[in-house]
Coordinates of N, CA, C and O in Angstrom, one line a residue:
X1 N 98.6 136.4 14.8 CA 97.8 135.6 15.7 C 96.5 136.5 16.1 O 96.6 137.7 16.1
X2 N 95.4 135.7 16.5 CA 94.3 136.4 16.5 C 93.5 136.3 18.3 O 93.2 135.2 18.8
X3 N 93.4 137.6 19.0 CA 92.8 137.4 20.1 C 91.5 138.0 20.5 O 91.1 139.2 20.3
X4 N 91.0 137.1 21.4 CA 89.6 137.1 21.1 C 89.0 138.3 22.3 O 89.2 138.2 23.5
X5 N 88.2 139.4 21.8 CA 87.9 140.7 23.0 C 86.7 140.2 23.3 O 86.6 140.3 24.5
X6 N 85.9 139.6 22.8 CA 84.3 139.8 23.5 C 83.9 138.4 22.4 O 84.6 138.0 21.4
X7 N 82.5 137.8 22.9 CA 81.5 137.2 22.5 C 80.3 137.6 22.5 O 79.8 137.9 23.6
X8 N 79.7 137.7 21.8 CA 78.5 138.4 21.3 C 77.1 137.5 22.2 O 77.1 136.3 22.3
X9 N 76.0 138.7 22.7 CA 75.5 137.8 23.5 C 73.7 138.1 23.0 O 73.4 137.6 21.9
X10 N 73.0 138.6 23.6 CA 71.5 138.7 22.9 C 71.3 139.6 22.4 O 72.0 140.5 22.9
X11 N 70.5 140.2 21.5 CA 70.0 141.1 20.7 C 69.5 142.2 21.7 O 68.9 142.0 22.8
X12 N 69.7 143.3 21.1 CA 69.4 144.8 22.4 C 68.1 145.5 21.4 O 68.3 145.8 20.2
X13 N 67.4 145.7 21.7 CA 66.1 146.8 20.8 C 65.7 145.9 19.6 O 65.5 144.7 19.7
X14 N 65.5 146.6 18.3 CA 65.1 146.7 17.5 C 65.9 146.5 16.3 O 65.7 145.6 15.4
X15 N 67.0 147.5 16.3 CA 67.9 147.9 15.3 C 69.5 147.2 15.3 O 70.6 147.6 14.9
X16 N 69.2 145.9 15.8 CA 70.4 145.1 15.2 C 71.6 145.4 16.7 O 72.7 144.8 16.5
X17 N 71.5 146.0 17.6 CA 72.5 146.1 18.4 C 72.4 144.8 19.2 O 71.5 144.1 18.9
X18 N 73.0 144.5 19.9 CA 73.8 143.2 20.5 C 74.7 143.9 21.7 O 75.6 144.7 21.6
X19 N 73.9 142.8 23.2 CA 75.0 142.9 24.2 C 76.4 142.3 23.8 O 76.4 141.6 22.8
X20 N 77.5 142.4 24.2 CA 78.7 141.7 24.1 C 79.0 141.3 25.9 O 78.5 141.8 26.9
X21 N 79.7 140.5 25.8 CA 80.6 139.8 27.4 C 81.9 139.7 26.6 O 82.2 138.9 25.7
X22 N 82.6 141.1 27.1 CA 83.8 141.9 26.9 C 85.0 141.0 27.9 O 85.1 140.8 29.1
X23 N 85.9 140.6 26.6 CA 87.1 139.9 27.2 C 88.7 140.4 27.3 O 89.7 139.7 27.5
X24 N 88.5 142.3 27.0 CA 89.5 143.1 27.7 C 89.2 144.2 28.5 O 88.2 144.7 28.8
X25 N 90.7 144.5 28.8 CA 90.5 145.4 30.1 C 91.0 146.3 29.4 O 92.0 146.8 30.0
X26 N 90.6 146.9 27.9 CA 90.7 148.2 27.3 C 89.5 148.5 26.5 O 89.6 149.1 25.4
X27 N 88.2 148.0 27.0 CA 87.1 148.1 26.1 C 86.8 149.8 25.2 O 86.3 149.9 24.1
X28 N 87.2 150.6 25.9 CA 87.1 152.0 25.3 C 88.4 152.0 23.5 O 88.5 152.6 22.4
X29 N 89.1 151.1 24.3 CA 90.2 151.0 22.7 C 89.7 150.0 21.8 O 89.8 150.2 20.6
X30 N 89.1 149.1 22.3 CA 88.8 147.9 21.2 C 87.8 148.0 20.3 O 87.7 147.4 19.2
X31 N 86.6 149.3 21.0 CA 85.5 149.1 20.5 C 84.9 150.6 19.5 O 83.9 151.0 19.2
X32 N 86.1 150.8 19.3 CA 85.4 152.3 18.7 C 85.1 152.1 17.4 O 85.5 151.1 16.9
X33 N 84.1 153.1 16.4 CA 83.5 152.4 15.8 C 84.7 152.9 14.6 O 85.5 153.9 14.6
X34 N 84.5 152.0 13.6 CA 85.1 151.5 12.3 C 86.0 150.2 12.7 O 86.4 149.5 11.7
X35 N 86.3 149.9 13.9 CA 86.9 149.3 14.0 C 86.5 147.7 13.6 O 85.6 147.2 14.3
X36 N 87.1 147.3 12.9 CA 86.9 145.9 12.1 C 87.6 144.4 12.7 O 88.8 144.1 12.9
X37 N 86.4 143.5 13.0 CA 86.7 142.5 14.0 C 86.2 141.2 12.8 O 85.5 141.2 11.9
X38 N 87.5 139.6 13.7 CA 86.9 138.9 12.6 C 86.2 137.6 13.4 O 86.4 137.5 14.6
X39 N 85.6 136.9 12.9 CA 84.2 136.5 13.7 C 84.2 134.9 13.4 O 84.4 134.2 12.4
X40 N 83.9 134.7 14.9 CA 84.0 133.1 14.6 C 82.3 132.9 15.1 O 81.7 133.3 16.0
X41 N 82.1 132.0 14.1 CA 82.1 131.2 13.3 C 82.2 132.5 11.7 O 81.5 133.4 11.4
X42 N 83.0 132.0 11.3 CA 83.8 133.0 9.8 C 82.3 133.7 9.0 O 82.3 134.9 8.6
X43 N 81.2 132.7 8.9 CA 79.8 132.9 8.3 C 79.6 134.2 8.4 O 79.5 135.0 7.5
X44 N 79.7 134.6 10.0 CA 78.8 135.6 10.4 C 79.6 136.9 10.4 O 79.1 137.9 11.0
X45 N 80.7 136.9 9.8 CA 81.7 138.3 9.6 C 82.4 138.4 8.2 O 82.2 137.7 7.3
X46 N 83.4 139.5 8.3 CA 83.8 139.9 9.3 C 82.8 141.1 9.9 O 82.0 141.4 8.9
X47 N 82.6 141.9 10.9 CA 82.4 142.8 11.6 C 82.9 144.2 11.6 O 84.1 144.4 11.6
X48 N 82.0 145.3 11.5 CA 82.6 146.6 11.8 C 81.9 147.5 12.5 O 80.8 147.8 12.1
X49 N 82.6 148.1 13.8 CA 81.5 148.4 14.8 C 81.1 149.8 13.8 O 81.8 150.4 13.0
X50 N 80.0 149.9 14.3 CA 79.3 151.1 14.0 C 78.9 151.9 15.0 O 78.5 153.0 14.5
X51 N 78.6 152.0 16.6 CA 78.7 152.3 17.3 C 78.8 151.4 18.8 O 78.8 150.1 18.9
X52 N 78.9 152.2 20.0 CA 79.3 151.3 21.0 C 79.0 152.1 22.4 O 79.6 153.1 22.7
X53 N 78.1 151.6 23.0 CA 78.1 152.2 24.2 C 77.3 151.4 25.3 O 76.9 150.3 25.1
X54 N 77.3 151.9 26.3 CA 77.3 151.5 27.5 C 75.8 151.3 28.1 O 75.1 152.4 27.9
X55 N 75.0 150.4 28.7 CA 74.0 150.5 29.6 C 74.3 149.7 30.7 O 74.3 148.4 30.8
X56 N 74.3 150.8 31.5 CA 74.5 150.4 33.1 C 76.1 149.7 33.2 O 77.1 150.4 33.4
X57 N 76.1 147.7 32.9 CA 77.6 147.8 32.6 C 77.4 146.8 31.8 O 78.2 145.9 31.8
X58 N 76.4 146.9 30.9 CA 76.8 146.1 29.7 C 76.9 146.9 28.2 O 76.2 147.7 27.8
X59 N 78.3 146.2 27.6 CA 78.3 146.9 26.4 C 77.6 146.6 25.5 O 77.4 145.4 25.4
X60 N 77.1 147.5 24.4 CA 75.9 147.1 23.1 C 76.7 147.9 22.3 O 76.9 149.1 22.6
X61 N 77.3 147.3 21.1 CA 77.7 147.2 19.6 C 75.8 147.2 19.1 O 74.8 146.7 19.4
X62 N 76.6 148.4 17.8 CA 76.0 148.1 16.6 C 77.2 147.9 15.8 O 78.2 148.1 16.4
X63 N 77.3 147.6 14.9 CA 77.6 146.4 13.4 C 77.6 147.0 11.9 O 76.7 146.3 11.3
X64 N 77.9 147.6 11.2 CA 77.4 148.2 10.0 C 76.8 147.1 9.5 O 75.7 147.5 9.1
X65 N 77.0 145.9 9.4 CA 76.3 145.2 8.6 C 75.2 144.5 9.4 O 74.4 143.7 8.8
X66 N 75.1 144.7 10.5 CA 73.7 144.7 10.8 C 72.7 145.3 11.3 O 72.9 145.9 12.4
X67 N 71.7 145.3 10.8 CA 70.5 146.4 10.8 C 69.2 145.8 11.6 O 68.5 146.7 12.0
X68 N 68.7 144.6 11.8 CA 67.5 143.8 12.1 C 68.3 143.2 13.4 O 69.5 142.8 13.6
X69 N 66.9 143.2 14.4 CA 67.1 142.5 15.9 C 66.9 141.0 14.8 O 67.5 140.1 15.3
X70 N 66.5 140.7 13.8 CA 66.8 139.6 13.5 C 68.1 138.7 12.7 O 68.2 137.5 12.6
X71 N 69.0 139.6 12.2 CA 69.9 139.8 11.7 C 71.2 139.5 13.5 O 72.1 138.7 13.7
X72 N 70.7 140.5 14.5 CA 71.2 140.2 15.5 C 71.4 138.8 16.1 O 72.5 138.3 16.4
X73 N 70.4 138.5 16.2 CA 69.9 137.0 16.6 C 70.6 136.6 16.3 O 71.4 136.2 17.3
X74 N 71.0 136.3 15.0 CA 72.0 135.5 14.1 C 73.2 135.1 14.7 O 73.8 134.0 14.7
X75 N 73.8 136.5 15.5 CA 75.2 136.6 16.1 C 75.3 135.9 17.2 O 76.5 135.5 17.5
X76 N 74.3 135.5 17.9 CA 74.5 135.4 19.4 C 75.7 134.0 19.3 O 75.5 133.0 18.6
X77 N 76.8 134.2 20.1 CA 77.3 133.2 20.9 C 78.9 133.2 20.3 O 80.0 132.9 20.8
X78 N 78.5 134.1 18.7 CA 79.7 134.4 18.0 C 81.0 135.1 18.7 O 80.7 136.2 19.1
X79 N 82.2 134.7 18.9 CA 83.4 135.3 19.2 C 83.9 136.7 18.0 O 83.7 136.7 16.8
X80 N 84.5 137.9 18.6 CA 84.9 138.8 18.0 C 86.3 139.0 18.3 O 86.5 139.6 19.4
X81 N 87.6 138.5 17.5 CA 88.9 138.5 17.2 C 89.3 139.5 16.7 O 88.8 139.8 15.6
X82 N 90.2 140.4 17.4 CA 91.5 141.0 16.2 C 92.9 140.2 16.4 O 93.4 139.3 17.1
X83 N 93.4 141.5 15.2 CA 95.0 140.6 14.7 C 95.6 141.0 16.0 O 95.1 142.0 16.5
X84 N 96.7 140.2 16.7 CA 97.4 140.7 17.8 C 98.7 141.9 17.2 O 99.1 142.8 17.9
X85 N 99.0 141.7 16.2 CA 100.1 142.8 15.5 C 99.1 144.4 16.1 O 99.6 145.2 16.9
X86 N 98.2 144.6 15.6 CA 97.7 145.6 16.1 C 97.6 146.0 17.1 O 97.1 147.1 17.2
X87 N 98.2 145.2 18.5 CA 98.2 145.6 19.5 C 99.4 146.2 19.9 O 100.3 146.2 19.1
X88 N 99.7 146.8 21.2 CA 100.8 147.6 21.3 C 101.3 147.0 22.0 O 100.5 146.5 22.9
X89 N 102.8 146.5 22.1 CA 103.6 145.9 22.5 C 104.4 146.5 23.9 O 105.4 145.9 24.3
X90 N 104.1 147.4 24.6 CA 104.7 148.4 25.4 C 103.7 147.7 27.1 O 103.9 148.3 28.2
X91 N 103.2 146.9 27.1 CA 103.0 146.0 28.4 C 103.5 145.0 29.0 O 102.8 144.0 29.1
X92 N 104.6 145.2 29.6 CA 105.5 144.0 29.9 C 104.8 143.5 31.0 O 105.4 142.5 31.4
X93 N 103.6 144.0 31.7 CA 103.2 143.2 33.0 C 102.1 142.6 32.8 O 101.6 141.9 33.7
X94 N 101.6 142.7 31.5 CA 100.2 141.7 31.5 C 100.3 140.4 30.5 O 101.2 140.4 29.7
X95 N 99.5 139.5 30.5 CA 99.9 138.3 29.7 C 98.2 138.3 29.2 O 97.2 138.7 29.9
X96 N 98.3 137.6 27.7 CA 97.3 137.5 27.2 C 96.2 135.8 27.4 O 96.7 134.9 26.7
X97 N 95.4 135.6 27.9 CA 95.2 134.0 27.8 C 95.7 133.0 26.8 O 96.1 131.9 27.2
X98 N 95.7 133.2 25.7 CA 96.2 132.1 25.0 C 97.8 132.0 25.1 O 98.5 131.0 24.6
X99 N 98.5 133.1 25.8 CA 99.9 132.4 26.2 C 99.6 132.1 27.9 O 100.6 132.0 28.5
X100 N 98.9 132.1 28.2 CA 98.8 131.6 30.0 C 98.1 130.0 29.5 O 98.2 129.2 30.4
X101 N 97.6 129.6 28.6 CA 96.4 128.2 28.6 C 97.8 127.2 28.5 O 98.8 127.8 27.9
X102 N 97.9 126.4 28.8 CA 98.7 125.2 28.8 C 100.0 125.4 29.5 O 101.0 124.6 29.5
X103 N 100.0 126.3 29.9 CA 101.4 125.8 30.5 C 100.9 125.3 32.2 O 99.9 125.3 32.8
X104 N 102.1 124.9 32.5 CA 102.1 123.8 34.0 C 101.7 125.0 35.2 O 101.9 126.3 35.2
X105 N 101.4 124.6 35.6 CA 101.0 125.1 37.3 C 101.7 124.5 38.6 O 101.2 123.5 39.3
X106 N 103.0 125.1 39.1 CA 104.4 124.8 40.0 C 104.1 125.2 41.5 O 103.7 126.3 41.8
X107 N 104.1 124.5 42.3 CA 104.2 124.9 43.3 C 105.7 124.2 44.1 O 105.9 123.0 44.2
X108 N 106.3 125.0 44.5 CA 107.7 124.7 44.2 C 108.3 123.9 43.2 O 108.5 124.5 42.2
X109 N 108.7 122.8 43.3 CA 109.6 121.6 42.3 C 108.7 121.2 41.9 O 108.8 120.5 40.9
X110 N 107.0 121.4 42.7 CA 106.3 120.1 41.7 C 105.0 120.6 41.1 O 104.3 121.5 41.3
X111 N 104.8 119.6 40.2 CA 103.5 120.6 38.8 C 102.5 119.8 39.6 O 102.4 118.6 39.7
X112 N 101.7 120.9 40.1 CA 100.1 120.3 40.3 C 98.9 120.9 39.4 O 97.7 121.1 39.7
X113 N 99.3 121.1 38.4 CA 97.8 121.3 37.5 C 98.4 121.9 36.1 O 99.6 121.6 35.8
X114 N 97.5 122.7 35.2 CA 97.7 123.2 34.0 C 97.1 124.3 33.6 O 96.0 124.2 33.2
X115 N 97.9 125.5 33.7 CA 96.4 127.2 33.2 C 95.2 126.2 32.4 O 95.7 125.1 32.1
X116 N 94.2 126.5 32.3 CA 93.1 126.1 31.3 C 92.6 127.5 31.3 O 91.3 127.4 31.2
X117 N 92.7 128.1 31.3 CA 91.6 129.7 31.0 C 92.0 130.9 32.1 O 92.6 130.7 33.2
X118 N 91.6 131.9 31.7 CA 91.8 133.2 32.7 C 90.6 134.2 32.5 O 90.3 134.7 31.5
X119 N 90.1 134.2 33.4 CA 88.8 134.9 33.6 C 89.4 136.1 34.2 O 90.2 136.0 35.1
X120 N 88.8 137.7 33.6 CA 89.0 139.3 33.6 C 88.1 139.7 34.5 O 86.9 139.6 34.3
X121 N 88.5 140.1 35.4 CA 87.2 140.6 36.2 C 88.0 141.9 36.7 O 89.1 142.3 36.7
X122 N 86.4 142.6 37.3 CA 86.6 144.3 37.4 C 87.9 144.0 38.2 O 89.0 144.0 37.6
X123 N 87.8 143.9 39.5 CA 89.4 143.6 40.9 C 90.1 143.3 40.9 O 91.0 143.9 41.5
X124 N 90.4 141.8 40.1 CA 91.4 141.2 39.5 C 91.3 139.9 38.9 O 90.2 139.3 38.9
X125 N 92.4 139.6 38.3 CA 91.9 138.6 37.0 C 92.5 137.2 37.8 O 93.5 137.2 38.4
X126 N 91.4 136.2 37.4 CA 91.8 134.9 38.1 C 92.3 133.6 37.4 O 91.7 133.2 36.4
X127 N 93.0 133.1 37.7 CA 93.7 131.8 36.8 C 92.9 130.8 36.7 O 92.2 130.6 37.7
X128 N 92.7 130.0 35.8 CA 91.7 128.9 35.8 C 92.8 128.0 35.8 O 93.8 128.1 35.0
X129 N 92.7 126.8 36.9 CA 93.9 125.7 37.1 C 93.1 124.5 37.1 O 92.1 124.3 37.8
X130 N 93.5 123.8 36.2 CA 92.8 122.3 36.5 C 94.1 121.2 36.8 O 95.1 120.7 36.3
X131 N 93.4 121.1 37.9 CA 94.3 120.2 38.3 C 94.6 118.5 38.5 O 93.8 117.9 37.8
X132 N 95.2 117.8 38.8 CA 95.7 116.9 38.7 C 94.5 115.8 38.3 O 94.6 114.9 37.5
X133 N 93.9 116.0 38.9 CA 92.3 114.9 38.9 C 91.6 115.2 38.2 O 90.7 114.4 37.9
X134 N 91.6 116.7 37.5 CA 90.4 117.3 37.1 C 89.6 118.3 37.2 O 89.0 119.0 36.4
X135 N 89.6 118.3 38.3 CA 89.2 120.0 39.4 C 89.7 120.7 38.9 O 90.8 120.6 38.3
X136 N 88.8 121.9 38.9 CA 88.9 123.3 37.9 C 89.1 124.6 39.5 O 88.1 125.1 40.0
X137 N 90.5 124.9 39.8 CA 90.9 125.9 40.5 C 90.8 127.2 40.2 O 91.2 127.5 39.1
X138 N 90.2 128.6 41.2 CA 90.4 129.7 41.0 C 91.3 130.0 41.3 O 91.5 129.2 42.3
X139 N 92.5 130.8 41.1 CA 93.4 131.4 41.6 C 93.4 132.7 41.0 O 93.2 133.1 39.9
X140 N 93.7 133.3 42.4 CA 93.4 135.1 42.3 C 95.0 135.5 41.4 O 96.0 135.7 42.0
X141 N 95.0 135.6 40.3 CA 96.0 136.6 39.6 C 96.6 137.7 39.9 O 96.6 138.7 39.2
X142 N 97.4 137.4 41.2 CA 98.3 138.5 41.5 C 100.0 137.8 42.3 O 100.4 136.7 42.5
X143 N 100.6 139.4 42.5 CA 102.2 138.7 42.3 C 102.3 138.1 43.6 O 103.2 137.4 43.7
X144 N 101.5 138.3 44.6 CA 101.5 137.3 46.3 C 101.5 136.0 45.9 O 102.3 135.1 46.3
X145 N 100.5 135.8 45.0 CA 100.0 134.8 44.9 C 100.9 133.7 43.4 O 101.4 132.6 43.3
X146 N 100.6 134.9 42.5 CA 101.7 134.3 41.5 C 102.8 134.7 40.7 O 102.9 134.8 39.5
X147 N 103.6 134.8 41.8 CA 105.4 135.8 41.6 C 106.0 135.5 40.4 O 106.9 136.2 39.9
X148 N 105.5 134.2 39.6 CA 106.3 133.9 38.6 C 106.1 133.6 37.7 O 106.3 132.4 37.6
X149 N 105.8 134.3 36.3 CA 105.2 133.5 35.0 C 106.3 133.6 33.8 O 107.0 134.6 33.3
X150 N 106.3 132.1 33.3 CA 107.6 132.0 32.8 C 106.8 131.7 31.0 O 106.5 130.5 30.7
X151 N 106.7 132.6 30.3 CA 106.2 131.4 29.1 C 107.3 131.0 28.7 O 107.2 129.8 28.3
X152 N 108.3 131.3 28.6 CA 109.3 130.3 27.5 C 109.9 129.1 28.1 O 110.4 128.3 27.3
X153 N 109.9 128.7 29.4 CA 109.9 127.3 30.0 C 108.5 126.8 30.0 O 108.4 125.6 30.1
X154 N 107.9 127.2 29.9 CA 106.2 127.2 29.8 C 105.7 127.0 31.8 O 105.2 125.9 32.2
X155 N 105.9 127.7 32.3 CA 105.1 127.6 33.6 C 104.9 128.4 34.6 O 105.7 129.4 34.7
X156 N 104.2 128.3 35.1 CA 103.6 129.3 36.1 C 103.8 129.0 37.7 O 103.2 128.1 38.2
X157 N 104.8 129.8 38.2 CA 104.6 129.2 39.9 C 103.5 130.1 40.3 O 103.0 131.0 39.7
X158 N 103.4 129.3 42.0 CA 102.3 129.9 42.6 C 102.2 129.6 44.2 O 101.8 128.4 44.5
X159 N 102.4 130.2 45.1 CA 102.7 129.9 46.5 C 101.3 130.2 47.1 O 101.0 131.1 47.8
X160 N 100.6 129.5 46.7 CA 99.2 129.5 47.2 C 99.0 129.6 48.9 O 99.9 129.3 49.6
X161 N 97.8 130.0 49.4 CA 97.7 130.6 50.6 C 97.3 129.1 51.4 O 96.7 128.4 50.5
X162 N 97.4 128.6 52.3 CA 97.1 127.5 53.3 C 95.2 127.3 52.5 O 94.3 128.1 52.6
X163 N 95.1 126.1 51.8 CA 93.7 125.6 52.1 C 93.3 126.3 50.6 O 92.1 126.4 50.3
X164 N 94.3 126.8 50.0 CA 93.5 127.5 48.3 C 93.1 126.3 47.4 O 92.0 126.2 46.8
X165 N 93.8 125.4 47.3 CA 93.8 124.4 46.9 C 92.2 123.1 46.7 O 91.6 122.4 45.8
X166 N 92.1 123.6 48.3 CA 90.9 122.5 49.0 C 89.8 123.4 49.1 O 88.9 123.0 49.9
X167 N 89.4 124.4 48.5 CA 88.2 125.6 48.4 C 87.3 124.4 47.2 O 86.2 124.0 47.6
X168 N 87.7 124.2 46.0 CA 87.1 123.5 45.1 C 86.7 122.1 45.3 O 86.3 121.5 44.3
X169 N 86.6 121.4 46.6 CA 87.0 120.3 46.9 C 86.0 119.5 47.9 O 85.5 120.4 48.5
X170 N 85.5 118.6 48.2 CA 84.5 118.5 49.2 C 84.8 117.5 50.4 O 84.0 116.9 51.1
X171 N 86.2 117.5 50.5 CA 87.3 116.5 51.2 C 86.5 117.0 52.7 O 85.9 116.3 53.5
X172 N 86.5 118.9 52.8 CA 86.4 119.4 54.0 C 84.8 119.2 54.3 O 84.2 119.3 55.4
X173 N 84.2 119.0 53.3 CA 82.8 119.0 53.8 C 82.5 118.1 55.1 O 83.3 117.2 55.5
X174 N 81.5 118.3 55.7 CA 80.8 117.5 57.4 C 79.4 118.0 57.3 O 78.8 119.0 56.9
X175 N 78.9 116.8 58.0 CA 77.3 117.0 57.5 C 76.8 117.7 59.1 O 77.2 117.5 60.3
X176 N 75.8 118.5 58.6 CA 75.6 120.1 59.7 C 75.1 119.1 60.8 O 74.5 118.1 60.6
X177 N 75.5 119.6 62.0 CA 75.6 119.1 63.4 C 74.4 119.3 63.5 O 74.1 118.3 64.2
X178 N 73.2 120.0 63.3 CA 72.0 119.8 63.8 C 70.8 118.4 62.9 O 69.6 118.2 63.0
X179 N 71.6 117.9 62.4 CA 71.3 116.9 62.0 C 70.9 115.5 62.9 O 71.9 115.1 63.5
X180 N 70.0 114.9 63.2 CA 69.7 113.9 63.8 C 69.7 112.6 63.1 O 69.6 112.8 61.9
X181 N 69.9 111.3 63.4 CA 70.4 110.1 62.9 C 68.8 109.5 63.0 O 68.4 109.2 64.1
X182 N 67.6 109.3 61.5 CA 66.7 108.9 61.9 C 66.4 107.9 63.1 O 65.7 108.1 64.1
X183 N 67.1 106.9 62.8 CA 67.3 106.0 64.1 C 67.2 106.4 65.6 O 66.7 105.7 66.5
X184 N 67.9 107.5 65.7 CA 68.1 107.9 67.1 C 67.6 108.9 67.4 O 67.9 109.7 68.4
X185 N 66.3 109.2 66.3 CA 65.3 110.4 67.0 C 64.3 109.7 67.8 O 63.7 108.6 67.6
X186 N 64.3 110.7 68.9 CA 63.7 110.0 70.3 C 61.9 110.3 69.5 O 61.6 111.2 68.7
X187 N 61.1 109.5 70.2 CA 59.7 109.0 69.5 C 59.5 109.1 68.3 O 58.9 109.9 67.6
X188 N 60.3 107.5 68.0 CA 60.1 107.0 66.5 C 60.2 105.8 66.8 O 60.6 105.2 65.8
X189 N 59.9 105.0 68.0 CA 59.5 103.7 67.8 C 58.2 103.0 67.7 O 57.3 103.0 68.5
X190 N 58.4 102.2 66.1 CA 56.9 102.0 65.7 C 56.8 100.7 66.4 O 55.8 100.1 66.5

């Protein structure tokens, strides 16, 4: 099975490097060079970093096989996969997105939504929940919050905090009190 580290984003200089929007939290392992990545859309690979480093906090690949900011160009938007067999199996506390995407979202006995995605961020990584209607929920990825992830029943509980739910929602919205009712602004009768 194949999981996806980074998406390739605009052309960096001259010489064919490329920012990436890095989709693990081992970028110093993923990205060293010789290492060979395979590329979606299939056209534009496969890939072999040739080097890799850092500006400020964006990462820039070079590519052996590419050489031209126009050759770069080419890449932008492309996804970069490896095999998951190559990964090391010795993490029993982290889960990868494509086994968190479809399973149910439990809040005690009852399913109110479905993972749709998981977003990595520096602090912590957040659950993408869509829920019952549609609405697309953040939930902060931690064990307070979500004590229980089950892939082989396929679901995810989650004892969300009073009002996590209603953050995405405009139920709570009220229109700002310094608002006046044209009608009832004093000298406005024509």
């Amino acid at each position: 099975m194949q999981l996806q580290v980074a998406r390739i984003g605009k052309p960096h200089g001259i010489r064919g490097e490329v920012t990436v929007q890095v989709l693990t939290d081992a970028p110093g392992d993923r990205f060293v060079p010789g290492t060979q990545f395979v590329v979606e859309p299939a056209s534009a690979g496969p890939l072999t970093v040739e080097s890799a480093r850092w500006n400020k906090d964006i990462l820039l690949l070079a590519f052996e096989e590419v050489e031209t900011r126009n050759d770069a160009e080419t890449l932008r938007g492309a996804k970069l996969f490896i095999e998951t067999e190559e990964l090391d199996e010795d993490d029993d506390e982290g889960w990868y997105e494509h086994e968190l995407v479809g399973l149910d979202v439990r809040v005690g006995d009852r399913v109110v939504g479905k993972v749709s995605g998981l977003h990595t961020m520096p602090v912590q990584d957040l659950l993408v929940v869509t829920d019952q209607d549609g609405k697309e929920i953040l939930i902060p990825f931690v064990e307070q919050i979500v004590p229980e992830v089950n892939v082989g029943e396929k679901y995810v509980l989650v004892t969300p905090p009073e009002g996590l739910f209603e953050v995405n929602t405009d139920a709570g919205a009220t229109p700002d009190d310094g608002e006046a009712d044209a009608e009832s602004a004093p000298g406005d009768n024509a």
